[in-house]
Amino acid sequence: MLYFIGLGLGDERDVSVRGLEVIKRCERVYLEAYTSVLMGSADPSRLEEFYGRKVIVADREMVESESDAILAGAQEVDVAFLVVGDPYGATTHSDLALRAAELNIPTKTIHNASIMNAVGACGLQLYNFGQTISLVFFTDSWRPDSFYPKVQENAQIGLHTLCLLDIKVKEPTLESLARGKKVYEPPRYMTVNQAVEQLLEVEENRQEKAYTADTIAVGVARLGSDTQLMRAGTLAQLRDVDFGAPLHSLVLVGSRLHLLEADALRQIAVDREALDVVLARDYGITH
């Protein structure tokens, strides 16, 4: 059996009891380590100590190009593929599941919390979220805005937009690729501040008002950990808030804002009086 096991959002202890039982009996255990990381547990040795199994770090290259190594022998032994959050949350691993099906390898999924559902902790109702987008790091020559139409569609019907922020783990440098010998960049994690800067740059270029500097948003950091931090304010305000260590996410608040949601945002406001002004002016909500 090939098991897809969600690890949750915090550290190695957030795995479910069922998931832990399966991991402990698996012949091989792989940790998917390029779409997200466990906060406080970046070192696989901590997972190995807790799980009682050797953990093989599966980077993007292994998962996308060397999946045969993961699937090898899974018809006869149990193999675990560990994913931070939920296996089918922010990033699906359907390609690996389909490959397993082609080889007649049975699969089973053990779910866990992911940013996709835990973001409701900020007080915004999950039913009021629209399409989720991903923001990638801009470069000098690549400043993509393909996410913009999705934000625009969400905004047109008043729905919130969850923005998943880029992480770069074991990314080869362009120079090393040109030379044919890979040298990897240090890990990088996009902050709320960087995300806001990029969003506002795209809006400035497009001038279509899917959002503005006065749009209310929620910055979320280290969700599910003991040090989680959530702050609500305009994009202009969040640009200057120190959210601390990764991982970060951002929510653009839609106009279909319920009164209870507004009350929840007041509790985590950067500036409560300023937030009330924007809520009354742009969202028609008064305290």
Coordinates of C-alpha atoms in Angstrom, one line a residue:
M1 CA 0.0 0.0 0.0
L2 CA 1.1 3.6 -0.7
Y3 CA -0.1 5.8 2.0
F4 CA -0.6 9.6 1.6
I5 CA -0.4 11.0 5.1
G6 CA -1.1 14.6 6.1
L7 CA 1.1 15.9 8.9
G8 CA -0.9 19.0 9.9
L9 CA 0.5 22.5 10.3
G10 CA 2.6 22.7 13.4
D11 CA 5.4 20.3 14.2
E12 CA 5.9 16.5 14.1
R13 CA 3.3 16.0 16.9
D14 CA 0.4 17.2 14.7
V15 CA 0.3 13.9 12.8
S16 CA -2.9 12.0 13.6
V17 CA -2.9 8.9 15.8
R18 CA -3.9 6.8 12.8
G19 CA -1.3 8.4 10.7
L20 CA 1.4 7.7 13.2
E21 CA 0.4 4.1 13.6
V22 CA 0.7 3.7 9.8
I23 CA 4.1 5.4 9.6
K24 CA 5.5 3.2 12.3
R25 CA 4.8 0.1 10.3
C26 CA 5.9 1.3 6.9
E27 CA 8.9 -0.1 5.2
R28 CA 9.9 3.3 3.7
V29 CA 8.8 6.8 4.7
Y30 CA 9.2 9.8 2.4
L31 CA 8.7 13.4 3.4
E32 CA 7.5 15.8 0.6
A33 CA 9.7 18.8 1.2
Y34 CA 9.2 21.4 -1.5
T35 CA 5.6 22.7 -1.2
S36 CA 5.7 23.4 2.5
V37 CA 7.7 22.7 5.6
L38 CA 6.7 21.8 9.2
M39 CA 7.3 24.7 11.5
G40 CA 10.0 23.9 14.0
S41 CA 10.7 20.6 12.4
A42 CA 12.7 21.4 9.3
D43 CA 15.3 18.9 10.4
P44 CA 14.2 15.4 9.4
S45 CA 16.0 13.9 12.4
R46 CA 13.2 15.3 14.7
L47 CA 10.6 13.5 12.6
E48 CA 12.7 10.3 12.7
E49 CA 13.0 10.4 16.4
F50 CA 9.3 10.9 16.9
Y51 CA 8.1 8.5 14.2
G52 CA 10.7 5.8 14.9
R53 CA 11.4 5.5 11.2
K54 CA 14.1 6.8 8.9
V55 CA 12.6 9.6 6.8
I56 CA 13.7 10.1 3.2
V57 CA 13.4 13.7 2.1
A58 CA 11.6 13.9 -1.3
D59 CA 12.4 17.1 -3.1
R60 CA 10.6 18.4 -6.2
E61 CA 13.0 16.5 -8.5
M62 CA 12.4 13.2 -6.8
V63 CA 8.6 13.6 -6.7
E64 CA 8.3 14.9 -10.3
S65 CA 11.0 13.0 -12.1
E66 CA 12.0 10.0 -9.9
S67 CA 8.6 8.8 -8.7
D68 CA 9.6 5.2 -9.5
A69 CA 11.9 5.2 -6.5
I70 CA 9.0 6.1 -4.2
L71 CA 6.7 3.5 -5.8
A72 CA 9.2 0.7 -6.0
G73 CA 7.9 -2.4 -4.3
A74 CA 4.8 -0.7 -2.9
Q75 CA 2.8 -3.7 -4.2
E76 CA 4.5 -5.9 -1.5
V77 CA 5.3 -3.5 1.3
D78 CA 3.8 -0.4 2.9
V79 CA 5.3 3.0 1.9
A80 CA 4.3 6.3 3.4
F81 CA 4.4 9.6 1.5
L82 CA 4.2 12.4 4.1
V83 CA 2.8 15.8 3.2
V84 CA 2.7 19.0 5.4
G85 CA -0.9 20.0 5.9
D86 CA -3.2 17.7 4.0
P87 CA -2.1 15.6 1.0
Y88 CA -4.9 17.1 -1.1
G89 CA -5.0 20.6 0.4
A90 CA -2.9 23.4 -0.9
T91 CA -1.1 21.1 -3.3
T92 CA -2.5 17.9 -4.6
H93 CA -0.4 14.9 -5.4
S94 CA -2.7 13.3 -7.8
D95 CA 0.1 12.6 -10.3
L96 CA 1.8 10.2 -7.9
A97 CA -1.6 8.6 -7.1
L98 CA -2.4 8.1 -10.8
R99 CA 1.1 6.6 -11.3
A100 CA 0.5 4.2 -8.5
A101 CA -2.9 3.2 -10.0
E102 CA -1.2 2.5 -13.4
L103 CA 1.1 0.1 -11.5
N104 CA -1.8 -1.5 -9.6
I105 CA -0.5 -0.2 -6.3
P106 CA -3.3 0.4 -3.8
T107 CA -3.4 3.8 -2.1
K108 CA -4.9 5.2 1.0
T109 CA -5.1 8.8 2.3
I110 CA -5.0 9.9 5.9
H111 CA -6.1 13.5 6.1
N112 CA -5.1 16.3 8.4
A113 CA -5.5 20.1 8.8
S114 CA -4.3 22.4 6.1
I115 CA -4.1 26.1 5.5
M116 CA -7.2 25.7 3.3
N117 CA -9.4 25.0 6.3
A118 CA -7.4 26.3 9.3
V119 CA -7.4 29.8 7.9
G120 CA -10.9 30.1 9.3
A121 CA -9.2 30.8 12.6
C122 CA -8.9 34.4 11.5
G123 CA -12.6 34.7 11.9
L124 CA -13.6 34.7 8.2
Q125 CA -16.1 32.0 7.3
L126 CA -14.8 29.3 4.9
Y127 CA -18.1 29.3 3.0
N128 CA -17.3 32.9 1.9
F129 CA -13.9 32.1 0.3
G130 CA -13.6 31.9 -3.5
Q131 CA -10.7 30.7 -5.6
T132 CA -7.3 30.3 -3.9
I133 CA -4.3 31.8 -5.6
S134 CA -0.5 31.3 -5.3
L135 CA 1.9 34.2 -5.3
V136 CA 5.5 33.5 -6.5
F137 CA 8.6 35.5 -6.0
F138 CA 9.1 38.2 -8.6
T139 CA 12.4 38.3 -10.4
D140 CA 14.0 41.1 -12.4
S141 CA 12.7 39.6 -15.6
W142 CA 9.6 37.7 -14.5
R143 CA 6.7 39.4 -12.7
P144 CA 3.7 37.2 -13.4
D145 CA 0.2 38.4 -12.8
S146 CA -1.7 35.3 -14.0
F147 CA -3.4 35.1 -10.5
Y148 CA -5.1 38.4 -11.1
P149 CA -8.3 37.2 -12.9
K150 CA -9.1 34.8 -10.1
V151 CA -8.9 37.6 -7.5
Q152 CA -11.0 39.7 -9.8
E153 CA -13.7 37.0 -10.1
N154 CA -13.7 36.5 -6.4
A155 CA -14.0 40.3 -5.8
Q156 CA -16.9 40.6 -8.3
I157 CA -19.1 38.3 -6.2
G158 CA -17.7 39.5 -2.9
L159 CA -15.7 36.5 -1.8
H160 CA -12.5 36.3 0.1
T161 CA -9.3 35.2 -1.6
L162 CA -6.7 33.1 0.2
C163 CA -3.2 33.8 -1.1
L164 CA -0.6 31.1 -0.7
L165 CA 2.9 32.5 -0.6
D166 CA 5.9 31.1 -2.4
I167 CA 8.6 29.1 -0.7
K168 CA 11.9 28.2 -2.3
V169 CA 13.5 25.1 -1.0
K170 CA 16.4 23.4 -2.8
E171 CA 16.1 25.6 -5.8
P172 CA 19.0 25.5 -8.2
T173 CA 20.6 28.8 -9.2
L174 CA 20.3 29.9 -12.8
E175 CA 24.0 30.2 -13.1
S176 CA 24.5 26.6 -11.9
L177 CA 22.0 25.3 -14.3
A178 CA 23.8 27.1 -17.2
R179 CA 27.0 25.4 -16.1
G180 CA 25.4 22.0 -15.8
K181 CA 26.2 21.5 -12.2
K182 CA 23.5 22.3 -9.7
V183 CA 24.2 24.7 -6.8
Y184 CA 21.2 25.4 -4.6
E185 CA 20.0 28.7 -3.3
P186 CA 19.4 29.2 0.4
P187 CA 15.8 28.5 1.4
R188 CA 13.5 31.6 1.0
Y189 CA 10.0 32.1 2.3
M190 CA 7.7 34.9 1.0
T191 CA 6.5 37.2 3.7
V192 CA 3.1 39.0 4.0
N193 CA 5.0 42.2 3.3
Q194 CA 6.5 41.0 0.1
A195 CA 3.2 39.6 -1.0
V196 CA 1.5 42.9 -0.4
E197 CA 4.2 44.8 -2.4
Q198 CA 3.8 42.4 -5.3
L199 CA 0.0 42.6 -5.3
L200 CA 0.0 46.4 -5.2
E201 CA 2.6 46.5 -8.1
V202 CA 0.4 44.3 -10.2
E203 CA -2.7 46.5 -9.5
E204 CA -0.7 49.6 -10.3
N205 CA 0.2 48.1 -13.6
R206 CA -3.3 46.8 -14.5
Q207 CA -5.5 49.5 -13.0
E208 CA -8.6 47.2 -12.9
K209 CA -9.3 47.6 -9.2
A210 CA -9.6 44.0 -8.2
Y211 CA -8.2 45.3 -5.0
T212 CA -6.5 48.6 -3.8
A213 CA -4.2 49.7 -1.0
D214 CA -7.4 50.3 1.0
T215 CA -8.7 46.7 0.6
I216 CA -8.9 45.0 4.0
A217 CA -6.8 41.9 4.3
V218 CA -5.6 39.5 7.0
G219 CA -1.9 38.5 7.3
V220 CA -1.4 35.1 8.9
A221 CA 1.9 33.7 10.2
R222 CA 2.8 30.3 11.6
L223 CA -0.8 29.2 11.6
G224 CA -1.3 26.2 13.9
S225 CA 1.8 26.8 16.0
D226 CA 2.2 28.2 19.5
T227 CA 3.4 31.5 18.0
Q228 CA 0.8 32.0 15.3
L229 CA 0.0 35.6 14.5
M230 CA -2.9 37.1 12.7
R231 CA -3.4 40.8 11.9
A232 CA -6.2 42.5 10.0
G233 CA -5.9 45.9 8.2
T234 CA -5.7 47.5 4.9
L235 CA -3.0 46.2 2.5
A236 CA -1.2 49.5 3.0
Q237 CA -1.1 48.9 6.8
L238 CA -0.1 45.2 6.5
R239 CA 2.9 46.2 4.3
D240 CA 4.6 47.6 7.5
V241 CA 3.7 44.9 10.0
D242 CA 6.4 42.5 11.2
F243 CA 4.9 39.0 11.1
G244 CA 8.1 37.3 12.1
A245 CA 9.3 33.9 11.0
P246 CA 7.7 31.8 8.3
L247 CA 5.3 30.4 7.1
H248 CA 3.0 33.3 6.0
S249 CA -0.3 33.5 4.2
L250 CA -2.6 36.4 3.2
V251 CA -6.3 36.8 2.8
L252 CA -8.0 39.5 0.7
V253 CA -11.3 40.3 2.3
G254 CA -14.3 40.3 0.0
S255 CA -17.2 42.8 0.1
R256 CA -19.7 40.1 1.1
L257 CA -18.5 40.4 4.7
H258 CA -20.7 39.2 7.5
L259 CA -21.2 41.2 10.6
L260 CA -19.6 38.4 12.7
E261 CA -16.7 38.3 10.4
A262 CA -16.2 42.0 10.8
D263 CA -16.3 41.6 14.6
A264 CA -13.6 38.9 14.4
L265 CA -11.4 41.2 12.3
R266 CA -11.7 44.0 14.8
Q267 CA -10.2 41.6 17.4
I268 CA -7.0 41.3 15.4
A269 CA -6.9 44.7 13.8
V270 CA -3.7 46.6 13.4
D271 CA -5.6 49.8 14.1
R272 CA -9.2 49.2 15.2
E273 CA -10.4 52.7 14.7
A274 CA -8.9 52.9 11.2
L275 CA -10.4 49.5 10.4
D276 CA -13.9 50.7 11.4
V277 CA -13.5 53.7 9.1
V278 CA -12.8 51.4 6.1
L279 CA -15.5 48.9 7.1
A280 CA -18.1 51.7 7.2
R281 CA -16.9 53.5 4.0
D282 CA -16.1 50.5 1.7
Y283 CA -18.0 47.6 3.2
G284 CA -21.1 49.3 4.6
I285 CA -20.6 47.9 8.0
T286 CA -20.8 50.0 11.1
H287 CA -20.0 48.9 14.6

